[in-house]
JSON list of C-alpha atoms in Angstrom, two decimals:
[
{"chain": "S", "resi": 1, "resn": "UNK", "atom": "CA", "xyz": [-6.86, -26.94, -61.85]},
{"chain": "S", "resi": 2, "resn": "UNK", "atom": "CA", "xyz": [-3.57, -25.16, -60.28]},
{"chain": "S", "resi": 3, "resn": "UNK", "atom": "CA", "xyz": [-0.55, -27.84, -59.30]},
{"chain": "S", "resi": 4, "resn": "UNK", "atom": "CA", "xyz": [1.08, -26.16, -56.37]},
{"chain": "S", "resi": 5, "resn": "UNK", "atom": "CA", "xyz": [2.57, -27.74, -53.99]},
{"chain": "S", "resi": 6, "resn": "UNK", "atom": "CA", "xyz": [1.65, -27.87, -50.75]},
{"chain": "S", "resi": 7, "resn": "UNK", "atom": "CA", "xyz": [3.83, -25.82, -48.86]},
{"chain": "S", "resi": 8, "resn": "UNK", "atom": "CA", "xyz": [3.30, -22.60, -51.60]},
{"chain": "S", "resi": 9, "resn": "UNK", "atom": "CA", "xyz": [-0.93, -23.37, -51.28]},
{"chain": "S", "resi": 10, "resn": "UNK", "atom": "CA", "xyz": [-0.18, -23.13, -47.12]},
{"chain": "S", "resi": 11, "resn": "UNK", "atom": "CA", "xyz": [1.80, -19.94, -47.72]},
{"chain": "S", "resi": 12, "resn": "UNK", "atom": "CA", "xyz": [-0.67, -18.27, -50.12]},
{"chain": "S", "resi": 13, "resn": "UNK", "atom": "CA", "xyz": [-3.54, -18.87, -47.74]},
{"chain": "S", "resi": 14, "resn": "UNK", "atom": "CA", "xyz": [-1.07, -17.50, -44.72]},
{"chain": "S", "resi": 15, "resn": "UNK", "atom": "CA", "xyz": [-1.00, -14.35, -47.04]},
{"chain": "S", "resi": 16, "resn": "UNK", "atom": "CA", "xyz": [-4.98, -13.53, -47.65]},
{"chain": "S", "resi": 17, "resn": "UNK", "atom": "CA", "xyz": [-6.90, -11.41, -45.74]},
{"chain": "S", "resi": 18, "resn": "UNK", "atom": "CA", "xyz": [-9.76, -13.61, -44.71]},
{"chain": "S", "resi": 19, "resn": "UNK", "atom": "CA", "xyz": [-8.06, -16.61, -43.88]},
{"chain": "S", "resi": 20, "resn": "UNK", "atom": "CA", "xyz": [-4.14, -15.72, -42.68]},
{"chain": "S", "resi": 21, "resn": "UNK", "atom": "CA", "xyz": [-2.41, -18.05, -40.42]},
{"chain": "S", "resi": 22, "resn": "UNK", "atom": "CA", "xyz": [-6.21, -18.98, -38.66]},
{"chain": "S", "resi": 23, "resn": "UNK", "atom": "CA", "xyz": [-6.57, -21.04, -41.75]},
{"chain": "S", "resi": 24, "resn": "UNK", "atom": "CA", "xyz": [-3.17, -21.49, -43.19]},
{"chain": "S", "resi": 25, "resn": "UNK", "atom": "CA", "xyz": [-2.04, -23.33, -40.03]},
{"chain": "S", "resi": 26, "resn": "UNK", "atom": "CA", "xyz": [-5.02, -25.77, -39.43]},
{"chain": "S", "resi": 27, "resn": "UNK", "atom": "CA", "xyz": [-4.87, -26.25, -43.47]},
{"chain": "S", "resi": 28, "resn": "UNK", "atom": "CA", "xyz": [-0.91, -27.13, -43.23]},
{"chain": "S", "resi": 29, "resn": "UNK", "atom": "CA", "xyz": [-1.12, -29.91, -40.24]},
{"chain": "S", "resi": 30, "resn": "UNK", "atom": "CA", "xyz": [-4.42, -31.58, -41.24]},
{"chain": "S", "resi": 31, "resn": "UNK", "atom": "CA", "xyz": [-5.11, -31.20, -44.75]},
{"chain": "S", "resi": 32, "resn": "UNK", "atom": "CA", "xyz": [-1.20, -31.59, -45.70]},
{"chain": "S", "resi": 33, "resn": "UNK", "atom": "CA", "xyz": [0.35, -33.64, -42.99]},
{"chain": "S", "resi": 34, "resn": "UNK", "atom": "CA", "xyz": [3.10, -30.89, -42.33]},
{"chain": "S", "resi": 35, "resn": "UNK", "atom": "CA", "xyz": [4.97, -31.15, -39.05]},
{"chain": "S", "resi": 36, "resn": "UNK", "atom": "CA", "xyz": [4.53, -28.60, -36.33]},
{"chain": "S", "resi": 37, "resn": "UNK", "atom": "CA", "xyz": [7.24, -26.36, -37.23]},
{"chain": "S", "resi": 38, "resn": "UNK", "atom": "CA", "xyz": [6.84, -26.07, -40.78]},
{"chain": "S", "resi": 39, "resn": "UNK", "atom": "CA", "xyz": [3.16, -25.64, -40.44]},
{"chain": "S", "resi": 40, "resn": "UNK", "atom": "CA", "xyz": [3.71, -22.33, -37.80]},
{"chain": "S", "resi": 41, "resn": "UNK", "atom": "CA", "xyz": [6.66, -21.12, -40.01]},
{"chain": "S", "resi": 42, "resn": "UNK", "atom": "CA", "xyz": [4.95, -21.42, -43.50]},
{"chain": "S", "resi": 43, "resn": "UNK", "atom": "CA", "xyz": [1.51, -19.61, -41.35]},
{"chain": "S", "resi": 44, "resn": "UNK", "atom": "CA", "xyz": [3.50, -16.57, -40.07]},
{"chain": "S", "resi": 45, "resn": "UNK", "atom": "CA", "xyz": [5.99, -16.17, -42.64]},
{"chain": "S", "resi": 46, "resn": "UNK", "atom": "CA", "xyz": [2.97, -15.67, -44.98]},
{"chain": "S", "resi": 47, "resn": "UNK", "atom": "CA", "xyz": [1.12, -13.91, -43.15]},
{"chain": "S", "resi": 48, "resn": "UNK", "atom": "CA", "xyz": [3.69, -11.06, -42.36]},
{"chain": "S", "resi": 49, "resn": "UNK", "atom": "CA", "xyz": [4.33, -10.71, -46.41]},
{"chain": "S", "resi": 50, "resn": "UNK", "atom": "CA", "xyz": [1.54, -8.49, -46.86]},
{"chain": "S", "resi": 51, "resn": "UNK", "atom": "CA", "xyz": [2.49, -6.33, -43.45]},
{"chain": "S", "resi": 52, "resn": "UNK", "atom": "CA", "xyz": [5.34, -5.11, -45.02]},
{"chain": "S", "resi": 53, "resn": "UNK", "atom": "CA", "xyz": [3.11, -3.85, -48.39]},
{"chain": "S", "resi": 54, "resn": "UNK", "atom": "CA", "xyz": [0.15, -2.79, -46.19]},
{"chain": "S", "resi": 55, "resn": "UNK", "atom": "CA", "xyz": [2.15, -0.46, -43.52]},
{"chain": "S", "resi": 56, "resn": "UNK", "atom": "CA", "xyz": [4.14, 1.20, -46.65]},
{"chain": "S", "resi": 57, "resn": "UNK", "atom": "CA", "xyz": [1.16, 1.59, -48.89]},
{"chain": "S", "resi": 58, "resn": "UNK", "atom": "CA", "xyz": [-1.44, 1.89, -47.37]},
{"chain": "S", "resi": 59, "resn": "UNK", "atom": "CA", "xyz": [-0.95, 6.27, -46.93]},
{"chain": "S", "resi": 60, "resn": "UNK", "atom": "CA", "xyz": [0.04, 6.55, -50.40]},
{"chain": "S", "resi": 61, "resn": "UNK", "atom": "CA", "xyz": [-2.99, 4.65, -52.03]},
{"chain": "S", "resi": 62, "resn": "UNK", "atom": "CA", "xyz": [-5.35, 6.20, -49.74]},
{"chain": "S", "resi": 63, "resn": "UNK", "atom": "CA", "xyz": [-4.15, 9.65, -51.21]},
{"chain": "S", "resi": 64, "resn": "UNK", "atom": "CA", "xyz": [-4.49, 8.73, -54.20]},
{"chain": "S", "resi": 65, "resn": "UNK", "atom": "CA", "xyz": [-8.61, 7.87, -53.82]},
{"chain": "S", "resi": 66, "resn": "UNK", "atom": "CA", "xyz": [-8.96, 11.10, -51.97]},
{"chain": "S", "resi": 67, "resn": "UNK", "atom": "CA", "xyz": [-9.00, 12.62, -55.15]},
{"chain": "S", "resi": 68, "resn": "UNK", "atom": "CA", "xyz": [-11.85, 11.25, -56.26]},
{"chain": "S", "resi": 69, "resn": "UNK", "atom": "CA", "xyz": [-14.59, 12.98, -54.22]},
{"chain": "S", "resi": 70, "resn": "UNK", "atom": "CA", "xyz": [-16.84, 9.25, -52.88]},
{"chain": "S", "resi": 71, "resn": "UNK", "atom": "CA", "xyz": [-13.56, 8.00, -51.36]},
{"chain": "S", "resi": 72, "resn": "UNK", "atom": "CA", "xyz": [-12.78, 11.52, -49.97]},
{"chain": "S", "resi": 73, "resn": "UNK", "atom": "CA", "xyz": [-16.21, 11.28, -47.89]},
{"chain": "S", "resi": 74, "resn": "UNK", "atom": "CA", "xyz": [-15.94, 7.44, -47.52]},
{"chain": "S", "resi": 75, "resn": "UNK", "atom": "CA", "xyz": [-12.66, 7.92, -45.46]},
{"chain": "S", "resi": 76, "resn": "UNK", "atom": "CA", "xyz": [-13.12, 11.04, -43.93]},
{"chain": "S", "resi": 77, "resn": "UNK", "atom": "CA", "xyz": [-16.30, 9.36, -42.20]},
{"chain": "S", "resi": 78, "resn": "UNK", "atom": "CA", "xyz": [-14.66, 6.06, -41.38]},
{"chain": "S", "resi": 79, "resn": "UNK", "atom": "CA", "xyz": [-11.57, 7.89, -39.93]},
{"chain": "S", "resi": 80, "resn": "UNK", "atom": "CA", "xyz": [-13.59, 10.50, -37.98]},
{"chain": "S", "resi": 81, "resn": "UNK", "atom": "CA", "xyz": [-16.08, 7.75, -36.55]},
{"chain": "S", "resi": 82, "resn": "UNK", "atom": "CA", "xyz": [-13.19, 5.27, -35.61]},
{"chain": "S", "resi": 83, "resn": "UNK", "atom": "CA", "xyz": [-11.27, 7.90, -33.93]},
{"chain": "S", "resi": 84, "resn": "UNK", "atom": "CA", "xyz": [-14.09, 9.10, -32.06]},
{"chain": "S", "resi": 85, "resn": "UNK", "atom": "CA", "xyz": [-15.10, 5.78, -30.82]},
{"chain": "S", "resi": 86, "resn": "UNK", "atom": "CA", "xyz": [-11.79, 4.35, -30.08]},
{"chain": "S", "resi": 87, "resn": "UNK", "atom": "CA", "xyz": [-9.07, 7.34, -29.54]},
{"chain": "S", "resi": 88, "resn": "UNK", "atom": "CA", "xyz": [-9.19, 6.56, -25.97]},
{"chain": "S", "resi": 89, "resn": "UNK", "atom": "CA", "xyz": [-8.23, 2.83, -25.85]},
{"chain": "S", "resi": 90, "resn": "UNK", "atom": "CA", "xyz": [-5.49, 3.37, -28.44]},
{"chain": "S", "resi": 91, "resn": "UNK", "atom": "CA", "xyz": [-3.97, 6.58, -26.23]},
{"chain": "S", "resi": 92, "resn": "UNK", "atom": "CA", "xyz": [-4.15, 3.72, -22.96]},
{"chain": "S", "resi": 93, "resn": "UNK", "atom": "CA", "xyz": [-2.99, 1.02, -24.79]},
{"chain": "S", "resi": 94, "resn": "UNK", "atom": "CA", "xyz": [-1.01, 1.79, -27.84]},
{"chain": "S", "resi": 95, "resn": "UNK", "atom": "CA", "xyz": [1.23, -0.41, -29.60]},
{"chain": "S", "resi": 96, "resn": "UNK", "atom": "CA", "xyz": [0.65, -3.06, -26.74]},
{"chain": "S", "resi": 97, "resn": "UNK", "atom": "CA", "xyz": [-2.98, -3.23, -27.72]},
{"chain": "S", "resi": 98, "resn": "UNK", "atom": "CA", "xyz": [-1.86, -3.58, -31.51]},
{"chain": "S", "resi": 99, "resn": "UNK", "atom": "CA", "xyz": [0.04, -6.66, -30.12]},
{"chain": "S", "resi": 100, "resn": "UNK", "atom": "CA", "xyz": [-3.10, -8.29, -28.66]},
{"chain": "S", "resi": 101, "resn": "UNK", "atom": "CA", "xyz": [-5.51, -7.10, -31.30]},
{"chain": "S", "resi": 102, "resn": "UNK", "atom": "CA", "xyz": [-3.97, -8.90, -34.19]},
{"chain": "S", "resi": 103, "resn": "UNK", "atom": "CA", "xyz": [-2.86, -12.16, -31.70]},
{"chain": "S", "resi": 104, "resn": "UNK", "atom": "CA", "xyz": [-6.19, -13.06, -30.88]},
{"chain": "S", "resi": 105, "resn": "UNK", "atom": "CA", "xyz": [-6.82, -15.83, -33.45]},
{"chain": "S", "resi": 106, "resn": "UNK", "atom": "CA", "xyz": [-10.86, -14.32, -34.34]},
{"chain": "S", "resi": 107, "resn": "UNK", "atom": "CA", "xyz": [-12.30, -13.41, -37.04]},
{"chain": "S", "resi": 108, "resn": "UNK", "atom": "CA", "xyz": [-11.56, -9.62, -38.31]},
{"chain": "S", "resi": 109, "resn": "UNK", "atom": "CA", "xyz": [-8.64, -9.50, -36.07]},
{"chain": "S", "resi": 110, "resn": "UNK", "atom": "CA", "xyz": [-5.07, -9.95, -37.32]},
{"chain": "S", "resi": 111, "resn": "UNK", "atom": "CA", "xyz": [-2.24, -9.16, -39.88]},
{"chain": "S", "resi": 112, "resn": "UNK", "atom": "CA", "xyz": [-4.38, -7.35, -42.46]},
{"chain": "S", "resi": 113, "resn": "UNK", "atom": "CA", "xyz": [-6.91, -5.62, -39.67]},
{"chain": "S", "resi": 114, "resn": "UNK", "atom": "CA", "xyz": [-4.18, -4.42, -37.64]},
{"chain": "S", "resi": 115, "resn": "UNK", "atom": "CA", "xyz": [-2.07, -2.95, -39.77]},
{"chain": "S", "resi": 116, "resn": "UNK", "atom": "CA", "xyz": [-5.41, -0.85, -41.20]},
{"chain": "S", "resi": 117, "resn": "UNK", "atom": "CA", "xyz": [-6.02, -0.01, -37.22]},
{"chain": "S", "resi": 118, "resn": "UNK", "atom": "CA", "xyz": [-2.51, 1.36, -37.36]},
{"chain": "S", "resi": 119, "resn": "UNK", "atom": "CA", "xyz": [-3.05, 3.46, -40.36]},
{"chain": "S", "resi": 120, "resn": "UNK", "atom": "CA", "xyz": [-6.27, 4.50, -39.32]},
{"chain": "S", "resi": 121, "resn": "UNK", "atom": "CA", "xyz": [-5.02, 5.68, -35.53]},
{"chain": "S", "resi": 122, "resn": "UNK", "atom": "CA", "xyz": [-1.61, 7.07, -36.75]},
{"chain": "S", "resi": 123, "resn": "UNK", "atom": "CA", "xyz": [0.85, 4.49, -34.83]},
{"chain": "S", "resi": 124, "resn": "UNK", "atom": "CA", "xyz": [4.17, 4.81, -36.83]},
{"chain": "S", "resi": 125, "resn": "UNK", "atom": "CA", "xyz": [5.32, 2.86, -38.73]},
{"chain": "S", "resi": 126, "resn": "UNK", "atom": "CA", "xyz": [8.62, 1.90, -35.87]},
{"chain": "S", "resi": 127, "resn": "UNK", "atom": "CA", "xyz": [5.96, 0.69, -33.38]},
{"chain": "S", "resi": 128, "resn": "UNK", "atom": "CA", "xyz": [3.17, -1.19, -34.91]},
{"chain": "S", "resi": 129, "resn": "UNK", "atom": "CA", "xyz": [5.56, -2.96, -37.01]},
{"chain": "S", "resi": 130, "resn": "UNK", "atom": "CA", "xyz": [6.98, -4.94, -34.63]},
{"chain": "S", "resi": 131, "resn": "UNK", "atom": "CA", "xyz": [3.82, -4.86, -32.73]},
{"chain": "S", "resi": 132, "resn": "UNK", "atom": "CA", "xyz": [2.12, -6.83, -35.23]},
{"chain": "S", "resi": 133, "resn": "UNK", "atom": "CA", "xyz": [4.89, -8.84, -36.01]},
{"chain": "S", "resi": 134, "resn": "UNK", "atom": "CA", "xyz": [4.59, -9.88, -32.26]},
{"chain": "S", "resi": 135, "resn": "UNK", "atom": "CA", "xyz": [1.13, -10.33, -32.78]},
{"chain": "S", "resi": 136, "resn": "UNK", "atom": "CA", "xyz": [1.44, -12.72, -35.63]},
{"chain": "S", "resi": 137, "resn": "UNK", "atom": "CA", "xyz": [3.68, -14.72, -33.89]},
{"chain": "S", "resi": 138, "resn": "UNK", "atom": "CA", "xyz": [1.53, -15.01, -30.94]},
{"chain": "S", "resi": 139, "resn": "UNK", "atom": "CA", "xyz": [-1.27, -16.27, -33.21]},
{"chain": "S", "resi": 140, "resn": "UNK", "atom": "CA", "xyz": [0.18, -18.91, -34.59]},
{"chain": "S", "resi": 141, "resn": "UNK", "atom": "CA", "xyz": [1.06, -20.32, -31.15]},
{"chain": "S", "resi": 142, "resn": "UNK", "atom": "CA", "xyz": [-2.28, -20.36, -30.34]},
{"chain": "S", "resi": 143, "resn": "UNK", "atom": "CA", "xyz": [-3.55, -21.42, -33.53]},
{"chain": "S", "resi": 144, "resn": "UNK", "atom": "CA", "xyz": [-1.21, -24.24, -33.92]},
{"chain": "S", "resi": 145, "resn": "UNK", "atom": "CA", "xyz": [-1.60, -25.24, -30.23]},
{"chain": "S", "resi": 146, "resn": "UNK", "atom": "CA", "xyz": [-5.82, -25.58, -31.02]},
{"chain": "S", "resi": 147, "resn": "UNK", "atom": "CA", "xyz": [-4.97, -27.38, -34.04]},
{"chain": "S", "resi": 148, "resn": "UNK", "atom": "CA", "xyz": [-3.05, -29.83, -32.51]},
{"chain": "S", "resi": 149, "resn": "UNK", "atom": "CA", "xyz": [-5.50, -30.34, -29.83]},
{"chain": "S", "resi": 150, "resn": "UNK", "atom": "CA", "xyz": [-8.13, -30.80, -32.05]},
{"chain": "S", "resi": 151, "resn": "UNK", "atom": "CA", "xyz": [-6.10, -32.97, -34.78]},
{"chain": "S", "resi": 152, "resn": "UNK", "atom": "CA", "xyz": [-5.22, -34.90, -31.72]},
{"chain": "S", "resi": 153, "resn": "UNK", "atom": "CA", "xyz": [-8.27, -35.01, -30.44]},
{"chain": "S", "resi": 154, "resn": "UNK", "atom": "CA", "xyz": [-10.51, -36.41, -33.35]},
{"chain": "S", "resi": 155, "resn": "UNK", "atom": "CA", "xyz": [-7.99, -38.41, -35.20]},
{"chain": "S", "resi": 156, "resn": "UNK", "atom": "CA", "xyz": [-6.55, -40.79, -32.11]}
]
């Protein structure tokens, strides 16, 4: 259907919320036969375009839906319940939690999820930004690291 080459399909994936660098990585060095580096550069590159675009936007667009009176009670809920149940965690941990929030490679953790979690708990915009770029980068150690053991692994 679509012609792209490899290295733009790794970067796309690196970029979308359900997959990130967890699949862009593994996708890179197995699927594509890209060498270490490339494959974790590609992965977090990509995945830190939409940190950027979520950090900035995120305030404005949810003022915008606060207009309209279902996403006025859908986040006034969400914020009020995640506050409550978390507050105290992000008031111990802070930005350092941030860090090892989004670089545990599991699902609904990472790029997209922590810079929401940031939003949603007020961290500004100077700390979780390089908190989650930290993250990232963490990630795709780990990631690539368990991709090479298992590409090793199974394939020799």
């Amino acid at each position: 259907m679509f012609d792209l080459p490899p290295r733009l399909i790794v970067f796309i994936v690196a970029m979308l919320p359900l997959s990130e660098l967890r699949g862009a990585i593994p996708l890179a060095i197995a699927e594509y036969g890209m060498t270490t580096a490339e494959a974790y550069l590609l992965g977090v590159l990509g995945n830190l375009v939409p940190v950027v675009f979520l950090l900035y936007f995120l305030g404005p667009i949810e003022q915008r839906l606060r207009f309209i009176k279902v996403f006025d009670r859908f986040f006034e809920n969400l914020f009020h319940r995640t506050r409550r149940k978390h507050s105290e965690r992000i008031d111990r941990y802070g930005a350092l939690g941030l860090v090892t929030f989004v670089a545990i490679p599991l699902p609904v953790t990472g790029a997209w999820t922590g810079c929401a979690a940031a939003y949603v708990f007020g961290i500004q915009k100077r700390y979780s930004f390089p908190a989650i770029v930290l993250g990232v980068v963490i990630a795709g150690l780990i990631v690539t690291s368990l991709t090479h053991g298992v590409v090793n692994g199974v394939l020799n």
